[in-house]
Amino acid sequence: MASQAMGQQAVEWKKSDGGNGHWYQLVYVGSAISFELARSSAQHVGADLAVIPSDAANTWLFNHLVDDPSIWFGG
């Protein structure tokens, strides 16, 4: 799956911007995959799946990852 993955570079939600200092990266794999495969793929590269704990986090992630046209159109 990783060879087919598309996405953008990881971005930090900086504490100075009201964030938590964590890094996020959206990865598009082209089709639905199971939670287990998604998590093991993330862990294989030293990451994990994100849990969105608040409306502020959801808004930040959407504005910095999901709403980026390069993700949907391959840059």
Coordinates of N, CA and C in Angstrom, one line a residue:
M1 N 0.8 -1.2 0.0 CA 0.0 0.0 0.0 C 0.9 1.3 0.0
A2 N 1.9 1.3 0.7 CA 2.7 2.5 0.8 C 3.2 3.0 -0.5
S3 N 3.5 2.1 -1.4 CA 4.0 2.5 -2.7 C 2.9 3.3 -3.5
Q4 N 1.7 3.0 -3.2 CA 0.6 3.7 -3.9 C 0.1 4.9 -3.2
A5 N 0.6 5.1 -2.0 CA 0.1 6.2 -1.1 C 0.4 7.6 -1.7
M6 N -0.5 8.5 -1.6 CA -0.2 9.9 -2.0 C -0.6 10.8 -0.9
G7 N 0.0 11.9 -0.8 CA -0.4 12.8 0.3 C 0.5 14.0 0.3
Q8 N 0.6 14.7 1.3 CA 1.4 15.9 1.4 C 2.4 15.7 2.5
Q9 N 3.3 16.6 2.6 CA 4.3 16.5 3.7 C 3.6 16.7 5.0
A10 N 4.2 16.2 6.1 CA 3.6 16.4 7.4 C 3.7 17.8 7.8
V11 N 2.7 18.3 8.6 CA 2.6 19.6 9.1 C 2.4 19.6 10.6
E12 N 3.1 20.6 11.2 CA 3.0 20.6 12.7 C 1.9 21.6 13.1
W13 N 1.1 21.2 14.1 CA 0.1 22.1 14.7 C 0.9 22.7 15.9
K14 N 1.5 23.8 15.7 CA 2.4 24.4 16.6 C 1.7 24.9 17.9
K15 N 2.3 24.7 19.0 CA 1.8 25.2 20.3 C 1.6 26.7 20.2
S16 N 2.5 27.4 19.5 CA 2.3 28.9 19.4 C 1.1 29.3 18.6
D17 N 0.5 28.3 17.9 CA -0.8 28.5 17.1 C -2.0 28.0 17.9
G18 N -1.8 27.6 19.1 CA -2.8 27.0 19.9 C -3.0 25.5 19.8
G19 N -2.0 24.9 19.2 CA -2.0 23.5 18.9 C -1.4 22.6 20.0
N20 N -1.1 21.4 19.7 CA -0.5 20.5 20.6 C 1.0 20.1 20.3
G21 N 1.5 20.7 19.3 CA 2.9 20.4 18.9 C 3.1 19.0 18.2
H22 N 2.0 18.4 17.8 CA 2.1 17.1 17.1 C 2.1 17.4 15.6
W23 N 2.7 16.4 14.9 CA 2.8 16.5 13.4 C 1.7 15.6 12.8
Y24 N 1.1 16.1 11.7 CA 0.0 15.3 11.0 C 0.4 15.2 9.5
Q25 N -0.1 14.1 8.9 CA 0.1 13.9 7.5 C -1.1 13.1 7.0
L26 N -1.7 13.6 6.0 CA -2.8 12.9 5.4 C -2.2 12.0 4.3
V27 N -2.6 10.7 4.3 CA -2.1 9.8 3.3 C -3.3 9.2 2.6
Y28 N -3.4 9.3 1.3 CA -4.4 8.7 0.5 C -3.9 7.5 -0.2
V29 N -4.6 6.4 0.0 CA -4.2 5.1 -0.5 C -5.0 4.6 -1.7
G30 N -6.0 5.3 -2.1 CA -6.7 5.0 -3.3 C -8.0 4.2 -3.2
S31 N -8.2 3.5 -2.0 CA -9.3 2.7 -1.8 C -9.5 2.5 -0.3
A32 N -10.7 1.9 0.1 CA -10.9 1.7 1.5 C -10.0 0.6 2.0
I33 N -9.5 0.8 3.2 CA -8.6 -0.2 3.8 C -9.1 -0.4 5.3
S34 N -8.8 -1.5 5.9 CA -9.2 -1.7 7.2 C -8.5 -0.9 8.2
F35 N -9.0 -0.7 9.4 CA -8.3 0.0 10.5 C -7.0 -0.6 10.8
E36 N -7.0 -1.9 10.8 CA -5.8 -2.7 11.2 C -4.7 -2.4 10.1
L37 N -5.0 -2.4 8.9 CA -4.0 -2.2 7.8 C -3.6 -0.7 7.9
A38 N -4.5 0.2 8.1 CA -4.1 1.6 8.1 C -3.2 1.8 9.3
R39 N -3.5 1.3 10.5 CA -2.7 1.5 11.6 C -1.3 0.8 11.5
S40 N -1.3 -0.4 11.0 CA 0.0 -1.1 10.8 C 0.9 -0.4 9.8
S41 N 0.3 0.2 8.7 CA 1.0 1.0 7.8 C 1.6 2.2 8.4
A42 N 0.8 2.9 9.2 CA 1.3 4.1 9.9 C 2.5 3.8 10.8
Q43 N 2.3 2.7 11.6 CA 3.3 2.3 12.6 C 4.6 1.9 11.9
H44 N 4.5 1.3 10.7 CA 5.6 0.9 10.0 C 6.6 2.0 9.7
V45 N 6.0 3.2 9.6 CA 6.9 4.4 9.3 C 7.1 5.3 10.5
G46 N 6.8 4.7 11.7 CA 7.0 5.4 13.0 C 5.9 6.4 13.4
A47 N 4.7 6.2 12.8 CA 3.6 7.1 13.1 C 2.5 6.3 13.7
D48 N 1.3 6.9 13.8 CA 0.1 6.3 14.3 C -1.1 7.0 13.7
L49 N -2.2 6.5 13.8 CA -3.4 7.1 13.3 C -3.8 8.2 14.3
A50 N -4.4 9.3 13.8 CA -4.8 10.4 14.6 C -6.2 10.2 15.2
V51 N -6.4 10.7 16.4 CA -7.7 10.8 17.1 C -7.9 12.3 17.2
I52 N -9.1 12.7 16.7 CA -9.4 14.1 16.6 C -10.2 14.4 17.9
P53 N -9.5 15.1 18.9 CA -10.1 15.2 20.2 C -11.0 16.4 20.4
S54 N -11.1 17.4 19.5 CA -11.8 18.6 19.7 C -12.2 19.2 18.4
D55 N -13.2 20.2 18.5 CA -13.6 20.9 17.3 C -12.4 21.7 16.8
A56 N -11.6 22.3 17.7 CA -10.4 23.1 17.2 C -9.5 22.2 16.4
A57 N -9.2 21.0 16.9 CA -8.3 20.1 16.2 C -8.9 19.7 14.9
N58 N -10.2 19.4 14.8 CA -10.9 19.1 13.6 C -10.8 20.2 12.6
T59 N -11.0 21.4 13.0 CA -10.9 22.6 12.1 C -9.5 22.8 11.6
W60 N -8.5 22.7 12.5 CA -7.1 22.8 12.1 C -6.7 21.8 11.0
L61 N -7.1 20.5 11.3 CA -6.7 19.4 10.4 C -7.4 19.6 9.0
F62 N -8.6 20.0 9.0 CA -9.3 20.2 7.8 C -8.7 21.4 7.0
N63 N -8.4 22.5 7.7 CA -7.8 23.6 7.0 C -6.4 23.4 6.5
H64 N -5.6 22.5 7.2 CA -4.2 22.3 6.8 C -3.9 21.0 6.1
L65 N -4.9 20.1 6.0 CA -4.7 18.8 5.3 C -5.8 18.5 4.3
V66 N -7.0 18.4 4.8 CA -8.1 17.9 4.0 C -8.4 18.9 2.9
D67 N -8.4 20.2 3.2 CA -8.8 21.2 2.3 C -7.7 21.6 1.3
D68 N -6.6 20.9 1.3 CA -5.5 21.2 0.4 C -5.8 20.5 -1.0
P69 N -6.0 21.3 -2.0 CA -6.3 20.7 -3.3 C -5.3 19.8 -3.8
S70 N -4.0 20.0 -3.4 CA -3.0 19.1 -4.0 C -3.2 17.7 -3.5
I71 N -3.8 17.4 -2.4 CA -4.1 16.1 -2.0 C -5.1 15.4 -2.9
W72 N -6.1 16.1 -3.4 CA -7.1 15.5 -4.2 C -6.8 15.4 -5.6
F73 N -5.9 16.3 -6.1 CA -5.5 16.4 -7.5 C -4.1 16.0 -7.8
G74 N -3.4 15.5 -6.8 CA -2.0 15.0 -7.0 C -1.0 16.1 -7.2
G75 N -1.3 17.3 -6.6 CA -0.4 18.4 -6.6 C -0.3 19.1 -7.9

